[in-house]
Coordinates of N, CA and C in Angstrom, one line a residue:
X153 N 0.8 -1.2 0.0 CA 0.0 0.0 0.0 C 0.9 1.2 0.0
X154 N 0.8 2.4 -1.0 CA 1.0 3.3 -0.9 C 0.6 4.9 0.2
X155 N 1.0 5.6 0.0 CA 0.4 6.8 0.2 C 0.0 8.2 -0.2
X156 N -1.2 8.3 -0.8 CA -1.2 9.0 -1.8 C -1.2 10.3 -1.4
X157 N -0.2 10.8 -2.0 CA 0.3 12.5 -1.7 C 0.1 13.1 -3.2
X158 N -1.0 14.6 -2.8 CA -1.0 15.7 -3.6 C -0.5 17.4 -3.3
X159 N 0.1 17.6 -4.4 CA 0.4 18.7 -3.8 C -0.6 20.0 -4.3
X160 N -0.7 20.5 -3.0 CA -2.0 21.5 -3.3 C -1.3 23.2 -3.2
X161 N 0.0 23.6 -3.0 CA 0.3 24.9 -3.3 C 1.9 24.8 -3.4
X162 N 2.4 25.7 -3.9 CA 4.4 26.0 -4.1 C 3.9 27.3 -3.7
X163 N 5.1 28.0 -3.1 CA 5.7 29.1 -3.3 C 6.5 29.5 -2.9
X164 N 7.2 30.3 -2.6 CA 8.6 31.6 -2.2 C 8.8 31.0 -0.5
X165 N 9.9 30.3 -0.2 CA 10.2 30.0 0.9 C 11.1 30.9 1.4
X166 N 11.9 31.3 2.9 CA 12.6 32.4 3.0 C 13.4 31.3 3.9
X167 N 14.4 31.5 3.9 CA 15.5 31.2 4.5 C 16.4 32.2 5.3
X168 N 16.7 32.0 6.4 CA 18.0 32.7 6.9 C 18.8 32.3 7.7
X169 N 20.0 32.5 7.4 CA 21.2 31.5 7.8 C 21.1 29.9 8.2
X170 N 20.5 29.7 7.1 CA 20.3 28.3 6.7 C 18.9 27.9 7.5
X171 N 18.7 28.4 7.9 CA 17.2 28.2 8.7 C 15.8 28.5 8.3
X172 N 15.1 27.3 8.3 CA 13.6 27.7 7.2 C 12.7 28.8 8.1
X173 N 12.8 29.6 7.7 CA 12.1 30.9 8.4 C 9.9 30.7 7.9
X174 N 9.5 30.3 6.7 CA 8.1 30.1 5.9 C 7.9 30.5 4.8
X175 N 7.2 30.8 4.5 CA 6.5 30.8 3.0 C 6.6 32.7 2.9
X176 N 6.6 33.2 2.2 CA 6.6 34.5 1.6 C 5.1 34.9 1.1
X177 N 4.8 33.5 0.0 CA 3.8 33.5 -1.1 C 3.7 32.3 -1.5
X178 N 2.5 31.8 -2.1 CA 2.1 30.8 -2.1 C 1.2 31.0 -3.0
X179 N 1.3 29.8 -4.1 CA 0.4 29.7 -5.2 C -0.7 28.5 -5.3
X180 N -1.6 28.3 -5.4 CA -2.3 27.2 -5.2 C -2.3 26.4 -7.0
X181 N -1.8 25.2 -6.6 CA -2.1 24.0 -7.9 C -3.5 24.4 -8.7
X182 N -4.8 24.7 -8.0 CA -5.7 24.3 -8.3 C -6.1 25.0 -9.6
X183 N -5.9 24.2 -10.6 CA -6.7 25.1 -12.1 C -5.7 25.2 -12.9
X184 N -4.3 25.3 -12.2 CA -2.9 25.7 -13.0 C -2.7 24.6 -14.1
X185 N -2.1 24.8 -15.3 CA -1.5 24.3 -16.3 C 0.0 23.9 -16.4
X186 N 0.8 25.5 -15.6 CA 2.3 25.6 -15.5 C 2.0 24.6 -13.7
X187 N 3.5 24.7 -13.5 CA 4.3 24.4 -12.6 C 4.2 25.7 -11.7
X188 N 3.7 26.0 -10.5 CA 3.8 27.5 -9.8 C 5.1 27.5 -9.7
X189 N 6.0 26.7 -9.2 CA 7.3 26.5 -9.1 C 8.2 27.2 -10.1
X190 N 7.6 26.6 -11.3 CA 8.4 27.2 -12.3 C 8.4 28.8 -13.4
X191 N 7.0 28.8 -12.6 CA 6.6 30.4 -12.6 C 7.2 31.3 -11.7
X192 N 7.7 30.8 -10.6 CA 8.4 32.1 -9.2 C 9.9 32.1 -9.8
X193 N 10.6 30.4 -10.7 CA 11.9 30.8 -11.0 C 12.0 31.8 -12.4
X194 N 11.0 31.0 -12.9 CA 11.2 31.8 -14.4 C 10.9 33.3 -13.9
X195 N 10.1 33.4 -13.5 CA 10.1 35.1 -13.4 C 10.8 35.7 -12.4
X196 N 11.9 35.0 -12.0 CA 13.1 35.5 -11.0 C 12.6 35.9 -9.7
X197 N 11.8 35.3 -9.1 CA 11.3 35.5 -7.8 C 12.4 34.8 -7.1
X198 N 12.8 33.6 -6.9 CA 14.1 33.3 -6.3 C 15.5 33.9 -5.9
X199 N 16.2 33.6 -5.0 CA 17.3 34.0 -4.9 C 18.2 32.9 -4.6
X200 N 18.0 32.0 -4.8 CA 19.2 30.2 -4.4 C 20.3 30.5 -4.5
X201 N 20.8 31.2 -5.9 CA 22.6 31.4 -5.8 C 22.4 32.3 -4.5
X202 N 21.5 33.4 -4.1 CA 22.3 34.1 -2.9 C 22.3 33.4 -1.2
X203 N 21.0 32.4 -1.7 CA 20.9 31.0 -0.4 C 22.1 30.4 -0.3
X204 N 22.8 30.1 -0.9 CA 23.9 28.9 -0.9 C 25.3 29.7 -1.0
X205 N 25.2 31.1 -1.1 CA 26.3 31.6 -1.0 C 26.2 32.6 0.7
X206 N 25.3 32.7 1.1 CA 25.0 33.7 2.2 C 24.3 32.9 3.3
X207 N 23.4 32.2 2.7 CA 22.5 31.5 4.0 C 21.1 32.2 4.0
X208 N 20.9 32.9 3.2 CA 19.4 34.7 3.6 C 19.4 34.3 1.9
X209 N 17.8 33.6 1.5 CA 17.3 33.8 0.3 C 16.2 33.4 0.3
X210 N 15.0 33.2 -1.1 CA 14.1 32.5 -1.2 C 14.3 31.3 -2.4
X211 N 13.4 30.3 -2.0 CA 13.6 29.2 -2.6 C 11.8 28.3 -2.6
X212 N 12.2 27.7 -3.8 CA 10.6 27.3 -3.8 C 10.4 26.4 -3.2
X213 N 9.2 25.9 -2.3 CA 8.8 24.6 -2.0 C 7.3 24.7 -2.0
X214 N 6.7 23.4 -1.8 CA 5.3 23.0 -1.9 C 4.9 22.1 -0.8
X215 N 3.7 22.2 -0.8 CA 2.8 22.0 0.7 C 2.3 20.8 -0.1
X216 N 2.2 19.5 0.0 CA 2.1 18.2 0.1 C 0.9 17.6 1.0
X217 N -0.4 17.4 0.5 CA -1.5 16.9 1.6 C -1.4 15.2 0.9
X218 N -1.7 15.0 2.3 CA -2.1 13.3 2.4 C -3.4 13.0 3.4
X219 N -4.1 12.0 2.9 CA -5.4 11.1 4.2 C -4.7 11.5 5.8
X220 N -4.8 11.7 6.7 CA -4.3 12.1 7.8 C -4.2 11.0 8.8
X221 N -4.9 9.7 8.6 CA -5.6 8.6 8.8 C -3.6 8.0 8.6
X222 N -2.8 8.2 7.4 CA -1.8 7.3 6.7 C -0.7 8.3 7.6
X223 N -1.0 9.1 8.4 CA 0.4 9.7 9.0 C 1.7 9.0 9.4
X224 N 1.1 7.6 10.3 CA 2.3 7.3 10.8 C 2.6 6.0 9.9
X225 N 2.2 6.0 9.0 CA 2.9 5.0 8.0 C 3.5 5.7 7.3
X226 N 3.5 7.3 7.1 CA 4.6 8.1 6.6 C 5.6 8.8 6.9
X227 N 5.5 8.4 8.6 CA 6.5 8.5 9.2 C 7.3 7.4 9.3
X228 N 6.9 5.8 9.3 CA 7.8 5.0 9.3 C 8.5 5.4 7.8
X229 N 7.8 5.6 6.8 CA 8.5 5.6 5.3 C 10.0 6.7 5.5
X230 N 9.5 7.6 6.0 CA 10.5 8.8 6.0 C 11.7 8.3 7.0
X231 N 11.4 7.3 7.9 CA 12.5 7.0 8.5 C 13.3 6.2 8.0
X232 N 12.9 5.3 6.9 CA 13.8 4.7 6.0 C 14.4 5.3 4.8
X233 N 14.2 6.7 4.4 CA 14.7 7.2 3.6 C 16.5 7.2 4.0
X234 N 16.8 7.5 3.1 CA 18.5 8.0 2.8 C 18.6 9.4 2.9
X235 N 19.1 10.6 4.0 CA 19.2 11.7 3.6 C 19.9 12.1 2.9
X236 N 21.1 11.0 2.4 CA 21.8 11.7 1.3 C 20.9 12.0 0.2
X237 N 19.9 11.3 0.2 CA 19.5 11.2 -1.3 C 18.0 11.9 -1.3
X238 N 17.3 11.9 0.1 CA 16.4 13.0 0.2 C 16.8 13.8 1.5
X239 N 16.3 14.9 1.0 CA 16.9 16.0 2.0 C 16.1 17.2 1.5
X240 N 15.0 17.2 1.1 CA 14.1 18.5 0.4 C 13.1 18.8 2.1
X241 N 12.4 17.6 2.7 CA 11.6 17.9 3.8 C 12.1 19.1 4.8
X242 N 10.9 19.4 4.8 CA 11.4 20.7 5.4 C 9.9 20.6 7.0
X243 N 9.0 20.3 6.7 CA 8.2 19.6 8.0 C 7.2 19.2 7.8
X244 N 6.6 18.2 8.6 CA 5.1 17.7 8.3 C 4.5 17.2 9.5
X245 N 3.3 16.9 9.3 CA 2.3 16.9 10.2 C 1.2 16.2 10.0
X246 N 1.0 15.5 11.2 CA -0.7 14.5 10.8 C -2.1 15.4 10.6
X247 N -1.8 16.6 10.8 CA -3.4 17.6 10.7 C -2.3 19.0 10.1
X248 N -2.8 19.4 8.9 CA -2.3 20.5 8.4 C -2.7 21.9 9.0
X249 N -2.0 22.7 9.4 CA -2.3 23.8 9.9 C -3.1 24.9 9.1
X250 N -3.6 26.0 9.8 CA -4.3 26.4 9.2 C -4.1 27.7 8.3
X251 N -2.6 27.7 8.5 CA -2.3 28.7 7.3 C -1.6 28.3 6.3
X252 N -1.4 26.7 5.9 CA -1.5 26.0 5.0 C -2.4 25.6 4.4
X253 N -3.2 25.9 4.9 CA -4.6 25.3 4.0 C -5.0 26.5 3.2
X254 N -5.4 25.5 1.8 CA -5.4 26.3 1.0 C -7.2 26.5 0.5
X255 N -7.6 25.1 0.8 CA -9.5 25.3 0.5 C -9.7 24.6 2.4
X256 N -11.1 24.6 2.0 CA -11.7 23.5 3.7 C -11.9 22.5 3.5
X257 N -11.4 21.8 2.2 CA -10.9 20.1 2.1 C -9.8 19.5 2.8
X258 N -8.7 20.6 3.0 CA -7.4 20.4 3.5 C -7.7 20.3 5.0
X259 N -8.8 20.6 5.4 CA -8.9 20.7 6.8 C -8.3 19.2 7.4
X260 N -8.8 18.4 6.8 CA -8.0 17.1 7.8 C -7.1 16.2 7.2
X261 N -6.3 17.2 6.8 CA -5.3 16.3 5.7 C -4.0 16.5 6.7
X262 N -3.1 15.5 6.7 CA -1.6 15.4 7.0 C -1.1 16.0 5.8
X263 N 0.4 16.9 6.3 CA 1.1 18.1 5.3 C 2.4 17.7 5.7
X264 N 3.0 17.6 4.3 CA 4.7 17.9 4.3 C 4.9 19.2 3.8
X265 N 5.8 19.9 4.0 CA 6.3 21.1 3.4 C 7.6 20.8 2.6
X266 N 8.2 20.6 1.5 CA 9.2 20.1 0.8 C 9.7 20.9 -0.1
X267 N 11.1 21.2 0.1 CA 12.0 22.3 -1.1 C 11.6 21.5 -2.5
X268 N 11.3 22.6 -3.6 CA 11.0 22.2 -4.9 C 12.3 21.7 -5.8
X269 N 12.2 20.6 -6.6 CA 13.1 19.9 -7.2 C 13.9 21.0 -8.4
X270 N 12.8 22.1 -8.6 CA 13.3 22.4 -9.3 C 14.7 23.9 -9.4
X271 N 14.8 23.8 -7.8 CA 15.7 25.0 -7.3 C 16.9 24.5 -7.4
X272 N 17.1 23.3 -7.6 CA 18.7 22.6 -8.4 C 19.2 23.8 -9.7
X273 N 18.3 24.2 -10.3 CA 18.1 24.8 -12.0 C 17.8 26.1 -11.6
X274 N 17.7 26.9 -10.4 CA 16.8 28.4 -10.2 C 18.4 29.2 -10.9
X275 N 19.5 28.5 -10.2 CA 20.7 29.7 -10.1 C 20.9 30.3 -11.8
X276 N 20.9 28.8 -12.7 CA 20.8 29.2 -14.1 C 19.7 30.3 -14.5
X277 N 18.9 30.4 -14.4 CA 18.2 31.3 -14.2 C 18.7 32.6 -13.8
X278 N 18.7 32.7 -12.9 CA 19.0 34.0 -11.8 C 20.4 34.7 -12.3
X279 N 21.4 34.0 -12.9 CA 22.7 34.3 -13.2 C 23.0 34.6 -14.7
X280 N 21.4 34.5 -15.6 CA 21.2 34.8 -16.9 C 21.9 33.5 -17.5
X281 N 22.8 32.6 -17.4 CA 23.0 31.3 -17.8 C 22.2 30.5 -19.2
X282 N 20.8 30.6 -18.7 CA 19.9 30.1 -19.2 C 18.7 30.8 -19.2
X283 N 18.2 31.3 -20.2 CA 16.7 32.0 -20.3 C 15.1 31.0 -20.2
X284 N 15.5 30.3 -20.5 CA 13.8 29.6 -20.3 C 14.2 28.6 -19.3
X285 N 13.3 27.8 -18.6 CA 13.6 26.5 -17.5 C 11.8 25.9 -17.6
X286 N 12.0 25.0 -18.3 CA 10.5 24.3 -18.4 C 10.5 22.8 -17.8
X287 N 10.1 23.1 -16.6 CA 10.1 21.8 -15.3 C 9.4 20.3 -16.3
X288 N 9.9 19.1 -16.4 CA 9.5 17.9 -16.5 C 8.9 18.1 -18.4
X289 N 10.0 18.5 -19.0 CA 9.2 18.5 -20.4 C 10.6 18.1 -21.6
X290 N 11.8 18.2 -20.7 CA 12.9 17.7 -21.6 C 14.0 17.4 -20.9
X291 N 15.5 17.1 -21.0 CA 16.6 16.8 -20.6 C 17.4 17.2 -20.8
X292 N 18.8 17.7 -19.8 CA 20.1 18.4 -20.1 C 21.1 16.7 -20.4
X293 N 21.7 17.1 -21.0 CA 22.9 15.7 -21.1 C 23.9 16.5 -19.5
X294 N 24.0 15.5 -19.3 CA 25.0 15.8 -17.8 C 26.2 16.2 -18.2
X295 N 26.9 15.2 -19.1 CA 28.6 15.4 -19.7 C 28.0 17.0 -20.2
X296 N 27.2 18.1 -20.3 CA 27.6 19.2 -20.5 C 27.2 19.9 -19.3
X297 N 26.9 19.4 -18.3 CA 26.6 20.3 -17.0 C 28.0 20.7 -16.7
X298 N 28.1 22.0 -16.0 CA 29.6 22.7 -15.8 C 29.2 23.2 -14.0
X299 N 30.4 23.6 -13.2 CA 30.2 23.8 -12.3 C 30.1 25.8 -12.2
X300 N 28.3 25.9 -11.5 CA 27.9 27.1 -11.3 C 29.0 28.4 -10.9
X301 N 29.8 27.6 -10.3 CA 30.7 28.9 -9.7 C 31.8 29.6 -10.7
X302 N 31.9 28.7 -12.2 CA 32.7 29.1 -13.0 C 31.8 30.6 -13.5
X303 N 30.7 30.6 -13.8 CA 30.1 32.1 -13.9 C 29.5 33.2 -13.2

């Protein structure tokens, strides 16, 4: 048995000195076509190169509702994760709070809060690198990925 997780809003996370401080802004999934995620990088709402160079920036994440009923079978899951290999969670909960909720369906939903996959890619962005970033629609070849700090 799985657990089925949707994600019901992304937005502008704030950081400082490495410490998750909340949300800024927040976009709700519901109706959207684009990625909200990929709406705050493309339109340069982010600051990640100045997160990872300073510790003080914004970065995207998204609010994650699940059955609230499957909490602690999501907590056993998360304890077998690998942090090396996940490390986006940022916190969650068997009852979502109420300034995460985004309709009054959420009302009894368990919430993760999770850094967006796609702030690996924001700094290209942000550093003029790369002009467009279109989340889950094509592939970079790795052998040409270069290291960000050369620009």
């Amino acid at each position: 048995m799985g657990i089925y997780v949707e994600t019901s809003a992304t937005g502008l996370y704030r950081l400082e000195n490495f410490t998750a401080c909340g949300f800024t802004e927040i976009i709700s999934h519901t109706g959207t076509t684009l990625s909200p995620g990929e709406i705050l990088i493309r339109g340069k709402y982010t600051s990640v190169s100045k997160l990872v160079e300073t510790g003080n920036g914004l970065a995207t994440a998204a609010i994650k509702i699940f059955p609230s009923f499957l909490y602690k079978e999501l907590q056993n899951a998360l304890k077998k994760l690998t942090p090396s290999i996940f490390s986006g969670l940022i916190s969650h909960g068997g009852i979502i709070s109420p300034s995460y909720r985004i309709s009054s369906k959420d009302r009894n939903k368990g919430y993760m809060i999770i850094y967006g996959g796609a702030n690996l890619f924001a700094p290209l962005i942000e550093k003029g690198i790369a002009t467009n970033l279109s989340i889950a629609s094509s592939l970079f070849d790795v052998e040409k990925m270069t290291d960000i700090r050369n620009y």
